[in-house]
Short mmCIF file of C-alpha atoms and ligand atoms in Angstrom, two decimals:
data_model
loop_
_atom_site.label_atom_id
_atom_site.label_comp_id
_atom_site.label_asym_id
_atom_site.label_seq_id
_atom_site.Cartn_x
_atom_site.Cartn_y
_atom_site.Cartn_z
CA MET A 1 15.61 1.40 10.28
CA ARG A 2 14.51 2.20 6.79
CA LEU A 3 10.81 1.33 6.04
CA LEU A 4 9.84 2.36 1.95
CA PHE A 5 5.55 1.76 1.81
CA LEU A 6 4.77 2.24 -2.29
CA GLY A 7 1.34 3.30 -3.17
CA ASP A 8 -0.99 0.67 -5.66
CA LEU A 9 0.60 -0.82 -8.58
CA VAL A 10 -1.39 -0.71 -11.82
CA GLY A 11 -0.83 -2.56 -14.76
CA ARG A 12 2.31 -3.93 -16.64
CA SER A 13 4.20 0.11 -16.63
CA GLY A 14 3.57 0.37 -12.83
CA ARG A 15 4.84 -3.33 -11.81
CA GLU A 16 7.53 -2.72 -14.48
CA ALA A 17 8.91 -0.13 -12.91
CA VAL A 18 9.34 -1.48 -9.87
CA ILE A 19 10.39 -4.86 -10.38
CA ASP A 20 12.85 -3.27 -12.26
CA GLN A 21 13.83 -0.62 -9.96
CA LEU A 22 13.32 -1.40 -6.52
CA PRO A 23 16.60 -3.71 -6.17
CA ALA A 24 18.40 -1.23 -6.42
CA LEU A 25 16.70 0.84 -4.27
CA VAL A 26 16.90 -1.62 -1.70
CA GLU A 27 20.67 -2.10 -2.18
CA ASP A 28 21.41 1.58 -2.41
CA HIS A 29 19.84 3.09 -0.04
CA ALA A 30 20.20 0.31 2.53
CA LEU A 31 16.11 -0.02 3.10
CA ASP A 32 15.22 -2.53 5.92
CA PHE A 33 12.19 -3.19 5.02
CA VAL A 34 9.51 -2.08 2.17
CA ILE A 35 5.68 -3.25 1.01
CA VAL A 36 3.97 -2.66 -2.11
CA ASN A 37 0.19 -2.25 -2.29
CA GLY A 38 -0.58 -4.27 -5.47
CA GLU A 39 -3.84 -4.28 -5.68
CA ASN A 40 -3.94 -3.20 -8.99
CA ALA A 41 -0.94 -4.83 -10.41
CA ALA A 42 -2.36 -7.17 -13.07
CA GLY A 43 -4.49 -5.15 -15.89
CA GLY A 44 -5.54 -3.51 -12.82
CA PHE A 45 -7.83 -6.47 -11.24
CA GLY A 46 -5.74 -7.73 -8.16
CA ILE A 47 -2.59 -9.59 -8.73
CA THR A 48 -1.90 -12.94 -9.88
CA GLU A 49 0.75 -15.78 -7.78
CA GLU A 50 3.35 -15.01 -10.56
CA ILE A 51 3.29 -11.32 -10.04
CA LEU A 52 3.06 -11.71 -6.69
CA GLN A 53 6.17 -14.13 -6.82
CA ASN A 54 8.35 -11.35 -9.19
CA VAL A 55 6.91 -7.94 -6.63
CA LEU A 56 8.66 -10.03 -3.56
CA ASP A 57 11.56 -11.38 -5.37
CA ALA A 58 11.82 -7.55 -6.54
CA GLY A 59 12.09 -7.00 -2.69
CA ALA A 60 9.28 -6.33 -1.81
CA ASP A 61 8.58 -7.23 1.71
CA VAL A 62 4.81 -7.41 2.31
CA VAL A 63 2.43 -6.82 -0.31
CA THR A 64 -0.95 -5.35 0.39
CA THR A 65 -4.02 -5.39 -1.14
CA GLY A 66 -7.89 -4.19 -0.89
CA ASN A 67 -10.83 -3.66 -2.10
CA HIS A 68 -9.87 -5.15 -5.97
CA VAL A 69 -8.13 -7.96 -3.26
CA TRP A 70 -9.97 -10.96 -5.28
CA ASP A 71 -10.38 -10.11 -8.57
CA GLN A 72 -8.49 -12.52 -10.12
CA ARG A 73 -9.79 -16.30 -8.58
CA ASP A 74 -7.04 -17.64 -8.23
CA THR A 75 -6.04 -15.68 -5.36
CA LEU A 76 -9.29 -17.15 -2.92
CA VAL A 77 -6.65 -20.46 -3.18
CA TYR A 78 -2.91 -19.03 -3.54
CA ILE A 79 -3.83 -16.27 -0.78
CA GLU A 80 -3.77 -19.08 1.85
CA ARG A 81 -0.15 -20.14 1.26
CA GLN A 82 1.56 -16.96 0.70
CA ASP A 83 1.64 -15.37 4.05
CA ARG A 84 3.24 -12.50 2.67
CA LEU A 85 0.25 -10.76 0.49
CA LEU A 86 -2.47 -9.66 3.51
CA ARG A 87 -5.78 -9.12 2.52
CA PRO A 88 -8.20 -6.96 4.61
CA ILE A 89 -8.71 -7.20 7.85
CA ASN A 90 -11.98 -6.30 8.32
CA PHE A 91 -13.39 -9.13 5.89
CA PRO A 92 -16.27 -11.04 7.77
CA PRO A 93 -14.29 -13.93 9.47
CA GLY A 94 -14.19 -16.56 7.58
CA ALA A 95 -12.25 -15.36 4.79
CA PRO A 96 -9.74 -16.73 3.16
CA GLY A 97 -5.85 -15.36 4.14
CA ARG A 98 -5.12 -12.88 6.30
CA GLY A 99 -5.34 -9.36 7.12
CA ALA A 100 -1.94 -8.88 9.44
CA ASN A 101 0.94 -11.24 9.70
CA ILE A 102 3.95 -10.03 11.89
CA PHE A 103 7.74 -10.19 9.67
CA THR A 104 11.56 -9.91 9.64
CA ALA A 105 13.31 -7.16 8.15
CA ARG A 106 16.19 -7.33 7.03
CA ASN A 107 17.73 -5.59 10.04
CA GLY A 108 16.37 -8.48 12.46
CA ALA A 109 13.65 -5.93 13.58
CA ARG A 110 9.79 -7.78 14.40
CA VAL A 111 7.77 -5.32 12.31
CA LEU A 112 3.49 -5.97 11.85
CA VAL A 113 2.00 -4.94 8.50
CA ALA A 114 -2.19 -4.88 8.47
CA ASN A 115 -4.16 -4.30 5.70
CA ALA A 116 -7.68 -2.51 6.60
CA MET A 117 -11.04 -1.37 4.12
CA GLY A 118 -12.64 2.35 4.32
CA ARG A 119 -16.28 2.07 4.72
CA VAL A 120 -17.23 5.51 3.12
CA PHE A 121 -17.70 5.06 -0.50
CA MET A 122 -16.67 1.71 -0.77
CA ASP A 123 -18.26 -2.29 0.16
CA SER A 124 -19.31 -2.10 3.42
CA LEU A 125 -16.95 -4.42 5.42
CA ASP A 126 -16.51 -5.38 8.81
CA ASP A 127 -15.51 -1.91 10.90
CA PRO A 128 -11.94 -1.45 10.91
CA PHE A 129 -11.20 0.73 13.78
CA THR A 130 -11.99 -1.82 16.02
CA ALA A 131 -10.90 -4.75 13.46
CA ILE A 132 -7.65 -2.43 14.45
CA ASP A 133 -7.39 -1.81 17.74
CA THR A 134 -7.88 -5.58 18.59
CA LEU A 135 -4.63 -5.32 17.39
CA LEU A 136 -2.64 -3.05 18.46
CA GLU A 137 -3.95 -3.79 21.71
CA THR A 138 -2.81 -7.62 21.04
CA THR A 139 0.42 -6.42 19.51
CA PRO A 140 1.74 -3.14 21.07
CA LEU A 141 4.51 -1.93 19.46
CA GLY A 142 7.63 -1.69 21.52
CA ARG A 143 6.92 -4.58 23.98
CA VAL A 144 5.48 -7.74 21.28
CA VAL A 145 6.84 -5.78 17.81
CA ASP A 146 9.65 -3.73 17.03
CA ALA A 147 7.18 -1.53 14.33
CA ILE A 148 3.61 -1.32 13.34
CA VAL A 149 2.40 -0.53 9.43
CA ILE A 150 -1.34 0.41 8.33
CA ASP A 151 -2.28 0.83 4.87
CA MET A 152 -5.28 2.18 5.39
CA HIS A 153 -7.10 1.36 1.99
CA ALA A 154 -9.82 4.36 1.74
CA GLU A 155 -11.36 6.17 -0.71
CA ALA A 156 -12.21 9.03 2.26
CA THR A 157 -9.71 10.89 3.77
CA SER A 158 -11.12 11.75 6.60
CA GLU A 159 -11.44 7.95 7.37
CA LYS A 160 -7.86 7.69 6.55
CA GLN A 161 -7.21 10.47 9.07
CA ALA A 162 -9.29 9.50 11.87
CA MET A 163 -7.47 5.73 11.29
CA ALA A 164 -4.18 7.14 11.60
CA HIS A 165 -5.34 9.77 15.20
CA PHE A 166 -6.47 6.35 16.29
CA ALA A 167 -3.47 4.80 15.96
CA ASP A 168 -0.75 7.60 17.27
CA GLY A 169 1.35 6.43 19.81
CA ARG A 170 0.23 3.33 18.80
CA ALA A 171 1.74 2.29 15.18
CA THR A 172 4.75 3.27 13.33
CA LEU A 173 2.82 4.79 9.71
CA VAL A 174 -0.93 4.92 8.60
CA VAL A 175 -0.76 5.53 5.39
CA GLY A 176 -3.55 5.71 3.23
CA THR A 177 -3.39 4.04 -0.42
CA HIS A 178 -6.43 3.25 -3.29
CA THR A 179 -7.06 6.89 -4.28
CA HIS A 180 -4.07 7.04 -6.60
CA VAL A 181 -2.65 10.20 -5.92
CA PRO A 182 0.23 11.22 -3.86
CA THR A 183 -0.87 13.76 -0.98
CA ALA A 184 1.28 16.52 0.77
CA ASP A 185 0.27 15.74 3.89
CA HIS A 186 3.47 13.47 4.84
CA GLN A 187 3.69 14.44 8.35
CA ILE A 188 4.40 12.61 12.14
CA LEU A 189 1.40 13.51 14.46
CA PRO A 190 1.73 14.13 18.09
CA GLY A 191 2.27 10.74 19.20
CA GLY A 192 4.96 9.63 16.83
CA THR A 193 3.08 7.77 14.13
CA ALA A 194 3.70 8.92 10.44
CA TYR A 195 0.95 9.80 8.58
CA MET A 196 0.37 10.65 4.86
CA SER A 197 -3.48 10.48 3.30
CA ASP A 198 -2.28 8.26 -0.05
CA ALA A 199 1.05 6.82 -1.07
CA GLY A 200 -0.35 7.57 -4.67
CA MET A 201 0.21 5.02 -7.66
CA CYS A 202 2.75 3.18 -9.24
CA GLY A 203 1.42 3.80 -12.61
CA ASP A 204 1.42 6.35 -15.47
CA TYR A 205 -0.12 9.15 -14.67
CA ASP A 206 -1.36 9.99 -18.34
CA SER A 207 -4.27 8.62 -16.73
CA VAL A 208 -7.58 8.22 -14.60
CA LEU A 209 -6.37 6.35 -12.04
CA GLY A 210 -3.73 4.71 -14.19
CA MET A 211 -6.43 3.92 -16.42
CA GLU A 212 -6.50 4.55 -20.14
CA LYS A 213 -8.70 7.53 -20.29
CA ASP A 214 -11.25 7.20 -23.38
CA GLU A 215 -13.29 4.65 -21.31
CA PRO A 216 -13.27 6.63 -18.05
CA ILE A 217 -14.70 9.77 -19.55
CA SER A 218 -16.80 8.67 -21.80
CA ARG A 219 -18.71 6.90 -18.86
CA PHE A 220 -18.38 10.18 -17.25
CA LEU A 221 -20.18 11.70 -20.37
CA ARG A 222 -22.28 9.25 -21.37
CA LYS A 223 -22.92 7.46 -17.94
CA ILE A 224 -23.04 4.18 -19.80
CA PRO A 225 -20.59 1.68 -19.84
CA SER A 226 -19.06 1.23 -23.37
CA GLY A 227 -15.80 -0.72 -23.19
CA ARG A 228 -13.36 -1.86 -20.52
CA PHE A 229 -11.21 -0.16 -18.22
CA SER A 230 -7.19 -1.12 -19.21
CA PRO A 231 -4.12 0.54 -17.33
CA ALA A 232 -2.79 2.88 -18.97
CA ASN A 233 0.87 1.69 -20.08
CA GLY A 234 3.00 5.01 -20.95
CA GLU A 235 6.39 5.74 -18.19
CA ALA A 236 5.06 5.32 -14.88
CA SER A 237 6.03 7.31 -11.70
CA ILE A 238 6.87 5.09 -8.81
CA SER A 239 5.56 7.07 -6.12
CA GLY A 240 5.96 6.20 -2.12
CA VAL A 241 6.96 6.99 0.72
CA ALA A 242 9.82 6.66 3.71
CA VAL A 243 9.88 6.20 6.93
CA GLU A 244 13.23 6.27 9.59
CA ILE A 245 12.47 4.89 12.67
CA ASP A 246 13.57 5.45 15.69
CA ASP A 247 14.39 1.42 16.94
CA ALA A 248 14.48 2.25 20.53
CA THR A 249 10.33 3.02 20.41
CA GLY A 250 9.81 2.03 17.07
CA LEU A 251 8.05 5.87 16.36
CA ALA A 252 8.90 7.03 13.12
CA ARG A 253 11.53 9.76 13.65
CA GLU A 254 11.39 11.42 10.18
CA ILE A 255 9.27 10.58 7.08
CA ALA A 256 9.20 11.61 3.58
CA PRO A 257 7.96 11.13 -0.12
CA LEU A 258 9.26 9.36 -2.58
CA ARG A 259 8.59 9.75 -6.12
CA ILE A 260 10.98 8.60 -9.09
CA GLY A 261 10.22 9.02 -13.20
CA GLY A 262 6.91 9.62 -15.37
CA ARG A 263 5.39 12.69 -15.17
CA LEU A 264 5.35 13.50 -11.29
CA SER A 265 7.69 16.15 -10.26
CA PRO A 266 10.98 14.40 -8.91
CA ALA A 267 11.19 13.86 -4.50
CA PHE A 268 13.26 12.14 -2.49
CA PRO A 269 14.15 11.47 1.19
CA PRO A 270 16.75 13.47 2.14
CA ALA A 271 17.87 11.00 4.70
CA TRP A 272 17.95 8.36 1.50
CA ARG A 273 20.68 10.96 -0.27
CA ARG A 274 24.70 10.60 0.72
FE1 LIG B 1 -8.23 -0.10 -4.20
#
């Protein structure tokens, strides 16, 4: 089974690149399941229902989020009817929507996707480790589901690595999001779980984390906001990670970065070449 995870869509440039190119990627490379982090898709802040629908229509099976999930106020309402949109699982009880769900892939496999958020240098939610542990114990890989993907939306690499080792052997892929820069540490951990500290963003890399540079630079210089952050709208790089899954165990056979277009050096999963 072949899975693709794309990092945070940022603004119009990022979402249009993905909406334009994802259908051909799914078709040409026989992708069984696609997950996209969409929490910065609407002008950098949250995701509207219309954008969500466009991303799903382009071929995403699930859209994950993070700390910006509620930036578009409507999300509090529409997330209840959109079961393919996930918010972090470790919000306090009673939060709208869901932090994990089981989906059917194109090959018929049952895929559990979970979205968790770190607590280091971020708003402190409930403990993501306990939440993920409970999920993995109640929905075991290879018995209840055929694959498990955890989007660990976090600032600190240490917390992402800790989550990956905590889930090693119990999940197919643990991938970090939120920091918007792809890391070069993609690997299969000793227990068989694929891991990459950050999937990067789908957006314009001539920017500060996808945003026009002037305002972030000015805030660093003066410590006074002088305007709003707005997404940089130059050509986007699509950035993510691809995983080949062993259908017998649900563990990873291969992990490789994907980078297409824009300013980043291209990378293409070897298993996808024909
Ligand atoms: Fe984030």
